[in-house]
CSV table of C-alpha atoms in Angstrom, one decimal:
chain,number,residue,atom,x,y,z
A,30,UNK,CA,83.3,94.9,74.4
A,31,UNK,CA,84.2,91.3,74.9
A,32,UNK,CA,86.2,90.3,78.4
A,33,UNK,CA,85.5,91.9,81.7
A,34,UNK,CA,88.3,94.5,82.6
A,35,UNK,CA,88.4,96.5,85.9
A,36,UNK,CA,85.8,98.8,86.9
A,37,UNK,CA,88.7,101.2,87.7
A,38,UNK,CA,91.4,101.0,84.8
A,39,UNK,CA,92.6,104.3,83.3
A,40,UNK,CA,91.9,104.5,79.5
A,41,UNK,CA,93.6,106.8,76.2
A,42,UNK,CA,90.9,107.2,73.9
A,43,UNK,CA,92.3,108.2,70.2
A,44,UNK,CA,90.3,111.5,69.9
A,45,UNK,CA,89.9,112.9,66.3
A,46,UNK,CA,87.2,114.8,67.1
A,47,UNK,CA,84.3,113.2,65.7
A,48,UNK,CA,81.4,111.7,66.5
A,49,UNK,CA,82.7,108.0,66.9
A,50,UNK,CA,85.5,108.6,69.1
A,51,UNK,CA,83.7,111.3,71.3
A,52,UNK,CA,80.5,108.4,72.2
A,53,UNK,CA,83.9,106.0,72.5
A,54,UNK,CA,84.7,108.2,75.8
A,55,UNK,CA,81.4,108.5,77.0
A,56,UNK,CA,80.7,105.4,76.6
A,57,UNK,CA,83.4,104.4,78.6
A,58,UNK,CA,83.0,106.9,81.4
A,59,UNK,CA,79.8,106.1,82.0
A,60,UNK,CA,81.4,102.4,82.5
A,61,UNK,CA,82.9,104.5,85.6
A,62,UNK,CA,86.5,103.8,83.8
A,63,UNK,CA,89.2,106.7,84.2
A,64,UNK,CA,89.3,108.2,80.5
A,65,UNK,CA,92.2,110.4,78.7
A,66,UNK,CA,91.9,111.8,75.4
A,67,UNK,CA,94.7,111.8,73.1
A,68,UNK,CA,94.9,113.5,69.6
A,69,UNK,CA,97.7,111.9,67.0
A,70,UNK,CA,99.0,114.9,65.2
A,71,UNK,CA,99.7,113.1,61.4
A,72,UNK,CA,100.2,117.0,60.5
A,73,UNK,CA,96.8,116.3,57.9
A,74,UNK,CA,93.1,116.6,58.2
A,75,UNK,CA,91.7,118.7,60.9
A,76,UNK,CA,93.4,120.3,64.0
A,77,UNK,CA,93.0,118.8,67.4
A,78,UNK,CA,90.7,121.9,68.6
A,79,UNK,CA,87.6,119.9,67.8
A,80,UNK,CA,89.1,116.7,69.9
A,81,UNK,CA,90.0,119.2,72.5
A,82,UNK,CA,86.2,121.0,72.4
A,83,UNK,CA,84.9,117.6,73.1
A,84,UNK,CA,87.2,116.5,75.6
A,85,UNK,CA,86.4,119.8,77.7
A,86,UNK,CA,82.1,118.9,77.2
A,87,UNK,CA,83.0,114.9,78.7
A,88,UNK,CA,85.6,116.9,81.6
A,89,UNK,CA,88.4,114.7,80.5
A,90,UNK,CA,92.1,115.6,80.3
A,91,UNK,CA,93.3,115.9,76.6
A,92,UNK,CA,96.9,115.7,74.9
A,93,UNK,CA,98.7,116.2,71.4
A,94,UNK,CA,100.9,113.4,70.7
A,95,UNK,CA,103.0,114.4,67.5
A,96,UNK,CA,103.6,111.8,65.1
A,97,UNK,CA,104.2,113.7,61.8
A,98,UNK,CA,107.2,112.1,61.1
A,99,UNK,CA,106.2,108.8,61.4
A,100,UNK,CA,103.2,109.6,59.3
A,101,UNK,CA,105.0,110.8,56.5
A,102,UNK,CA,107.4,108.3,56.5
A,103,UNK,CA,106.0,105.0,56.9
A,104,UNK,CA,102.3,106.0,55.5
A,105,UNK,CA,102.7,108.7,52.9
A,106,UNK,CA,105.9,107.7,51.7
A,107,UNK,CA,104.8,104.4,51.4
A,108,UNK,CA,101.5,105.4,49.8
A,109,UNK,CA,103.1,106.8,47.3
A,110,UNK,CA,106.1,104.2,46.4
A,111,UNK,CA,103.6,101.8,46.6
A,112,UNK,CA,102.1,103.4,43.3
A,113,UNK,CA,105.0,104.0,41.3
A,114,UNK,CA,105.8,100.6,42.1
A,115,UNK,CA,102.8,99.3,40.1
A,116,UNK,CA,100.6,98.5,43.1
A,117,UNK,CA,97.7,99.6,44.7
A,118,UNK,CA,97.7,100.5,48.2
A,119,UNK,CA,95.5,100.7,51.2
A,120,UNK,CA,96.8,103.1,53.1
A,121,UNK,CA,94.6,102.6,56.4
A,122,UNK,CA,95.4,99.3,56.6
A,123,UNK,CA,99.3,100.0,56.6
A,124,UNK,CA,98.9,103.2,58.9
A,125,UNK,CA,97.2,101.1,61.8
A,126,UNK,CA,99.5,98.7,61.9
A,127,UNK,CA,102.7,100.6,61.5
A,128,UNK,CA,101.9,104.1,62.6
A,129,UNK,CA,98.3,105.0,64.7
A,130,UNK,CA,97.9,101.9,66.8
A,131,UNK,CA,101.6,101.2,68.0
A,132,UNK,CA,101.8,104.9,68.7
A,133,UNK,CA,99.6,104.4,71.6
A,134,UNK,CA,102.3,101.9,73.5
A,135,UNK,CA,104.8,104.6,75.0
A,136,UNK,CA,101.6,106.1,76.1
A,137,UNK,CA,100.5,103.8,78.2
A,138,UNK,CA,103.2,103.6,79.8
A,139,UNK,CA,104.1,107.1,80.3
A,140,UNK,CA,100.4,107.8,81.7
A,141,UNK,CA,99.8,104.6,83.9
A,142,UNK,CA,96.7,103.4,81.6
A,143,UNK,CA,95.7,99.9,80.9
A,144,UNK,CA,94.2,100.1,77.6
A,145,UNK,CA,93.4,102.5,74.7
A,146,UNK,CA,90.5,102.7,72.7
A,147,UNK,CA,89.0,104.1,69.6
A,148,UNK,CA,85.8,104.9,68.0
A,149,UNK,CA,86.0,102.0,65.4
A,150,UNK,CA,83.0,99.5,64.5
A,151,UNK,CA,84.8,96.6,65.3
A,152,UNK,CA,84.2,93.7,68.3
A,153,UNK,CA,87.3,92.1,70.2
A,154,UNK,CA,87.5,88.5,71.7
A,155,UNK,CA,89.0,86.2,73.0
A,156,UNK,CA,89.8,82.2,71.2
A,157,UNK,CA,92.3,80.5,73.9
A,158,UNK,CA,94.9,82.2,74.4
A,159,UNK,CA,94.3,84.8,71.3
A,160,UNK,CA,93.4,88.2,70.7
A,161,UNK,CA,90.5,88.0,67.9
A,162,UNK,CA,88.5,90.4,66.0
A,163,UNK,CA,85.0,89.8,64.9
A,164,UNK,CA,83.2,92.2,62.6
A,165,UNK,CA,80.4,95.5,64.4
A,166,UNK,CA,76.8,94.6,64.8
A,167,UNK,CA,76.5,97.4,62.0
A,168,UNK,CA,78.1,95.3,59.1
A,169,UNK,CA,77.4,98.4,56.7
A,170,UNK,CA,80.2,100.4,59.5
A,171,UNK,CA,82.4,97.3,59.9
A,172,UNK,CA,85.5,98.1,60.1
A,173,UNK,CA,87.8,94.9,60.9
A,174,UNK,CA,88.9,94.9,57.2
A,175,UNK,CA,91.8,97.7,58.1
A,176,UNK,CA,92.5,96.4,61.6
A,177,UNK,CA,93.5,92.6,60.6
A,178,UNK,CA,97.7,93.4,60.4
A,179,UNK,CA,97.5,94.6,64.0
A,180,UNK,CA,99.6,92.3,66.7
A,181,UNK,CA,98.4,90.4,69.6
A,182,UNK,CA,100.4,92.9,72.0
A,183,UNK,CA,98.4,95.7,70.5
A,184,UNK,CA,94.8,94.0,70.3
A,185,UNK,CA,95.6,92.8,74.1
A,186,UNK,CA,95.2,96.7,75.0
A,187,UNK,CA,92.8,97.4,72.8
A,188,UNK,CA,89.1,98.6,73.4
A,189,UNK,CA,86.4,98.8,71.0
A,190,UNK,CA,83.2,100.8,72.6
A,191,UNK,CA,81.4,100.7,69.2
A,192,UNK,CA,81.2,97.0,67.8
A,193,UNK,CA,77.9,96.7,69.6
A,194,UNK,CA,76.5,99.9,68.2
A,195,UNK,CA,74.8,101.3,65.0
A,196,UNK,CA,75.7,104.4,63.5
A,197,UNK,CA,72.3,105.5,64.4
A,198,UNK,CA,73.0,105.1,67.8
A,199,UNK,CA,76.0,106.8,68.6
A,200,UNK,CA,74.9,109.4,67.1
A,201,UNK,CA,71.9,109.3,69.3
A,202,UNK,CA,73.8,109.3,72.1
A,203,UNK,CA,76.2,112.3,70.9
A,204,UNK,CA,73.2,114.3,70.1
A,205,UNK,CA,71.5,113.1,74.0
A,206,UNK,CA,74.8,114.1,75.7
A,207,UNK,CA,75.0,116.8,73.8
A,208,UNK,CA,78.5,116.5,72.3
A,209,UNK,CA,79.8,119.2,70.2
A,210,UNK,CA,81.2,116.5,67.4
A,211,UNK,CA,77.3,115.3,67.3
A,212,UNK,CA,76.2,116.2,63.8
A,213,UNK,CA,79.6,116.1,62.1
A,214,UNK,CA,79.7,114.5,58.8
A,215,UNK,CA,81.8,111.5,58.4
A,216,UNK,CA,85.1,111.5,56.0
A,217,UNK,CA,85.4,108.9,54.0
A,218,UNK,CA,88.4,109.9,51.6
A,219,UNK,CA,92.3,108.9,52.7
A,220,UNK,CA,93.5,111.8,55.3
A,221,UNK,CA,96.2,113.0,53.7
A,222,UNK,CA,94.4,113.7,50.0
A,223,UNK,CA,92.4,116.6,50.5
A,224,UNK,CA,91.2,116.6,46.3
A,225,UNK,CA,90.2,112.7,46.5
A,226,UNK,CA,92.3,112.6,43.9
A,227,UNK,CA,95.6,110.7,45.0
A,228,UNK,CA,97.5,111.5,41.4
A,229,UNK,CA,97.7,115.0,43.0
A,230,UNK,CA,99.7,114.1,45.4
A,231,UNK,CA,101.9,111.8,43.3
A,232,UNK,CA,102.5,114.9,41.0
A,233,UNK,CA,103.7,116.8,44.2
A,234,UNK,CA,105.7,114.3,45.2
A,235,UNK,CA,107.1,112.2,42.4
A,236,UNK,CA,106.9,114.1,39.4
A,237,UNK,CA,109.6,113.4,38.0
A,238,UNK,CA,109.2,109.5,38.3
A,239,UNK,CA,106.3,109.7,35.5
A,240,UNK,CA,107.2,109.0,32.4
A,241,UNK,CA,104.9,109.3,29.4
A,242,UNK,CA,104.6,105.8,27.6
A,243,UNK,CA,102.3,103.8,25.5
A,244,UNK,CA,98.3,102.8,25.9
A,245,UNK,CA,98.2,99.5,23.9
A,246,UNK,CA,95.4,96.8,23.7
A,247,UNK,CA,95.9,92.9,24.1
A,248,UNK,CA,97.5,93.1,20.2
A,249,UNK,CA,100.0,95.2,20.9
A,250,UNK,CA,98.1,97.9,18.4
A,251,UNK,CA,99.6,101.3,20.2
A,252,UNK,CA,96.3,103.4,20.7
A,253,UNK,CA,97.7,106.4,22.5
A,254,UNK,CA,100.1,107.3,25.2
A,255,UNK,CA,99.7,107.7,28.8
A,256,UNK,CA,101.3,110.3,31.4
A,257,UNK,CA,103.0,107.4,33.7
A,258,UNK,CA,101.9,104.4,34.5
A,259,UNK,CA,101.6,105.4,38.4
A,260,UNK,CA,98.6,107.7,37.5
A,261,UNK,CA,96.7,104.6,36.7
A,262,UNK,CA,95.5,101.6,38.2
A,263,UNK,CA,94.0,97.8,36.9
A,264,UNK,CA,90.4,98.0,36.6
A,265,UNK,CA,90.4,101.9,36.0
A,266,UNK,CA,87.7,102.8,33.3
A,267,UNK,CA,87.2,106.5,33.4
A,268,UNK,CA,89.6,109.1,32.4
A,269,UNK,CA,91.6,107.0,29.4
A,270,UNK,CA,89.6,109.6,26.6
A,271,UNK,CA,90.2,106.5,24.5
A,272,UNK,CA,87.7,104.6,22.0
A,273,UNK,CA,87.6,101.3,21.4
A,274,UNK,CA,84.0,100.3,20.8
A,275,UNK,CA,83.4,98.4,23.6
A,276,UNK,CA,83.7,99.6,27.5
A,277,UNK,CA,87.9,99.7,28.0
A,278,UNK,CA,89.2,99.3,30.9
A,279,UNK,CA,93.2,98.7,32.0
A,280,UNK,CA,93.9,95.3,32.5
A,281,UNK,CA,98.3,95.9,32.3
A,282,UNK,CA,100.7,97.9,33.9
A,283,UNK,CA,103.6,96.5,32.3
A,284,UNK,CA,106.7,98.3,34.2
A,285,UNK,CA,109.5,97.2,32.1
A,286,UNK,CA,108.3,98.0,29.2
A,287,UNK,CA,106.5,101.5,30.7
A,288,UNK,CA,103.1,100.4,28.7
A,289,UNK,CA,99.6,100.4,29.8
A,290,UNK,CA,96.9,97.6,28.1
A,291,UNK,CA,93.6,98.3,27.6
A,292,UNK,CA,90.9,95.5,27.3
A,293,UNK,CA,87.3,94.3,27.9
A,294,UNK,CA,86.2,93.2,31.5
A,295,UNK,CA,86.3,90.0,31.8
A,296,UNK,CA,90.2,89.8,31.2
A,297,UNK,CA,90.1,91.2,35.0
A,298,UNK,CA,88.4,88.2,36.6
A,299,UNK,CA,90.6,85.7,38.1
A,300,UNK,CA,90.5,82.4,40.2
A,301,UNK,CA,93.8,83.3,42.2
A,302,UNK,CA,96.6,85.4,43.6
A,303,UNK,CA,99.4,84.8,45.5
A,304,UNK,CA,99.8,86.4,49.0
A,305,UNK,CA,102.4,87.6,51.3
A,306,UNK,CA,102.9,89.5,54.7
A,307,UNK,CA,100.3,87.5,55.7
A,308,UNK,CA,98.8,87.6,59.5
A,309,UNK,CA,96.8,86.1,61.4
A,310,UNK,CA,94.8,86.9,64.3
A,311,UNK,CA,93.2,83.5,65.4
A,312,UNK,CA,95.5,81.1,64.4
A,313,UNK,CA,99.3,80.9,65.5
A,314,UNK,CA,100.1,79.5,62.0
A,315,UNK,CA,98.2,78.6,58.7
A,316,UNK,CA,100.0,75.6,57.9
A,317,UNK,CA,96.9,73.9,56.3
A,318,UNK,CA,93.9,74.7,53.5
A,319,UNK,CA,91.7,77.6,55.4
A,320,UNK,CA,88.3,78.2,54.0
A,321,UNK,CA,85.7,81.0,54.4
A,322,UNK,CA,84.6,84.0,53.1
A,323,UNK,CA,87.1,86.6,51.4
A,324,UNK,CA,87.1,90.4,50.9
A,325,UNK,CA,89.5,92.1,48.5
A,326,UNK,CA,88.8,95.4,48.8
A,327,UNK,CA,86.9,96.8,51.3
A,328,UNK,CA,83.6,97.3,50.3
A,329,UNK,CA,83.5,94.6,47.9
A,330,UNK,CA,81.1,91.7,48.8
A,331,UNK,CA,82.6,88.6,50.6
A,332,UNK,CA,82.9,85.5,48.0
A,333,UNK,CA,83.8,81.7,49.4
A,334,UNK,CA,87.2,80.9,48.7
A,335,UNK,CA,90.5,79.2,50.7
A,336,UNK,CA,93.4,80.0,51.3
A,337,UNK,CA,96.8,77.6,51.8
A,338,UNK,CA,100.4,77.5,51.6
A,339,UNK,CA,102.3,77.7,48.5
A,340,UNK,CA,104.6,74.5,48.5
A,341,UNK,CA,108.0,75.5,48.8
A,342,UNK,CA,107.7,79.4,49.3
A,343,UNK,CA,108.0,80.2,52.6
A,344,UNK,CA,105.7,83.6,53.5
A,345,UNK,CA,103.7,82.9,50.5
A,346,UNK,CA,100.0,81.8,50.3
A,347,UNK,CA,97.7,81.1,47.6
A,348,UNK,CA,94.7,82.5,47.3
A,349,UNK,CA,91.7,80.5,45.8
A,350,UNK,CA,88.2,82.1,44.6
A,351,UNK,CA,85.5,79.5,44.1
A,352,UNK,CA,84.1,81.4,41.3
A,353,UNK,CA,86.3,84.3,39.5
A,354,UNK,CA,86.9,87.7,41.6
A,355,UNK,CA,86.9,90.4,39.6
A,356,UNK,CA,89.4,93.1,39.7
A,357,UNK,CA,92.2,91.5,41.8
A,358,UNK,CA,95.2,94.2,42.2
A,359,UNK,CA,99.0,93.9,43.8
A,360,UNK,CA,99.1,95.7,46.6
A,361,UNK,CA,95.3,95.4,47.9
A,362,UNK,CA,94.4,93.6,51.2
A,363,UNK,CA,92.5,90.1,50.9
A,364,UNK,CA,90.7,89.6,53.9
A,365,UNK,CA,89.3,85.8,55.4
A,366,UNK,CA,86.6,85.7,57.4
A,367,UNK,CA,84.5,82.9,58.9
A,368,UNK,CA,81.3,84.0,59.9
A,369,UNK,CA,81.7,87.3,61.8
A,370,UNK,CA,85.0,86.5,62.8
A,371,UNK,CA,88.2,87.9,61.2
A,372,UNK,CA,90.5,84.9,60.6
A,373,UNK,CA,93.3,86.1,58.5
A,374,UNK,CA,94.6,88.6,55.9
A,375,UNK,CA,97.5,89.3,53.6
A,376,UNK,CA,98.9,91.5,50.6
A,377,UNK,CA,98.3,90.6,47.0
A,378,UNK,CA,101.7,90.2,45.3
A,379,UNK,CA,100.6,88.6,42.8
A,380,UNK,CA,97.7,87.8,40.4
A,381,UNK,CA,97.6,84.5,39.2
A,382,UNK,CA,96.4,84.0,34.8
A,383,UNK,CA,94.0,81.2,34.6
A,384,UNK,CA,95.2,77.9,34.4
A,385,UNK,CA,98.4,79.1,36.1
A,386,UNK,CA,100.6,75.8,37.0
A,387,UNK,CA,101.5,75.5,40.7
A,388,UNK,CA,105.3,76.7,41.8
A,389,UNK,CA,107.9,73.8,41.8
């Protein structure tokens, strides 16, 4: 943890029951600081019983917060209009910022604490005046890439036991305190998608929003039909069942026209994209060509690039690969980093053809 804090502050700790959040507690009780568990009830994934189990082995007081209706309204919802609007979501990203993290707020207040902390791998710090995040020792557990929407008020109470940590480690020190949570598995598929598969939930929920429609290549040669375009996404390969002679993959989702194009690779690699709800975490404003190291998805490798602002389109920021990206999708995050230090981030609204002529 960057910063000293007092010896004696009172701490919520977001309890999910597994091993990262439970050595978060310990961690910090052994720091001598007052600890509270809290469990936030989305109304998916496991009960609180295991957060509770855990919370009884540190001898800390735990709570249920509900916050179903949030979580179904501004991450599900979302998650799922997202898609039938032709983009591609990440739904962690959006759920920090709008649901899991501010959630913690009233809490604070309510209880007397100072800060809250989770279990991610994640490092805060301080540049000036700002709140800053700077990627975990572990760079294979990283996890700044969904935290770069949240606000300086948040990341002002925000603790980060972990950033310092491996993944071997804490679960040394799980299995040394003897934590029940110690040898739980990790979970890495989206909470509220129990199959994996998110076109199961968009058939619970939006059935009736996908309509069949064509499967075309670049000629316009119609080569089959698909079951709504929301069931698919740009760079998808498996699952079309059609033949082409060369590996297929979708490079359209053409809305208007309700058509999906097929086509090889390469037609996925681009220079640039055009980016909105951009924010920034160590800079008050970009107002000026920002370069550094950018991450469109994830896990995807970090590739030199810059960012600036489009001329004469407030809110909008363009996006500029030194060497095509491939697979560049509405909807996902671009992340910039410099060095181990999380600079900025914003949505792709836009993917940008080659050659594309800049906005008047």
């Amino acid at each position: 943890m960057s910063n000293p804090i007092n010896p004696k502050a009172k701490v919520i700790v977001a309890m999910s029951g597994g091993v990262d959040s439970s050595v978060a507690a310990l961690l910090l009780l052994r720091q001598g600081l007052r600890v509270l568990g809290a469990t936030l009830d989305t109304g998916y994934g496991p009960g609180p019983e295991q957060a509770a189990r855990v919370c009884r082995a540190l001898g800390i007081p735990h709570r249920v917060v509900d916050i179903r209706a949030d979580f179904e309204n501004l991450a599900v919802a979302d998650f799922v209009q997202s898609y039938l609007s032709g983009r591609t979501p990440n739904p962690c990203v959006a759920c920090n910022e709008r649901v899991k993290f501010p959630a913690f707020l009233p809490l604070l207040a309510e209880s007397g604490a100072e800060y809250f902390a989770t279990g991610h791998y994640v490092r805060r710090d301080r540049l000036g005046s700002r709140y800053v995040l700077r990627q975990a020792l572990d760079k294979a557990k990283d996890q700044s890439y969904f935290l770069y929407r949240l606000s300086q008020d948040i990341l002002f109470r925000c603790l980060f036991p972990l950033g310092d940590l491996t993944k071997a480690e804490v679960r040394a020190l799980a299995a040394e305190a003897g934590l029940p949570s110690a040898g739980q598995k990790d979970s890495y598929d989206v909470c509220f998608i129990s199959s994996g598969d998110y076109r199961e939930l968009l058939r619970e929920r939006a059935a009736g929003q996908l309509t069949p429609g064509e499967i075309a290549d670049g000629t316009g040669r119609v080569l089959g039909f698909h079951q709504g375009l929301a069931n698919y996404t740009l760079g998808q390969r498996r699952g079309l069942k059609i033949a082409l002679g060369y590996p297929a993959y979708v490079v359209g989702l053409d809305h208007a026209a309700n058509r999906l194009t097929l086509g090889a690779r390469d037609l996925l690699c681009q220079r640039e994209a055009l980016l909105e709800e951009v924010n920034s975490q160590a800079l008050a404003e970009l107002t000026s060509p920002l370069s550094g190291q950018m991450k469109i998805r994830y896990k995807s490798p970090a590739a030199s690039g810059e960012i600036r602002p489009e001329p004469g389109r407030a809110g909008l920021y363009r996006l500029s690969f030194c060497q095509p990206a491939w697979g560049m999708t509405p909807g996902q995050s671009a992340v910039c980093y410099q060095g181990d230090l999380l600079v900025l981030g914003g949505v792709i609204r836009e993917v940008l053809a080659a050659n594309a002529p800049e906005h008047e």
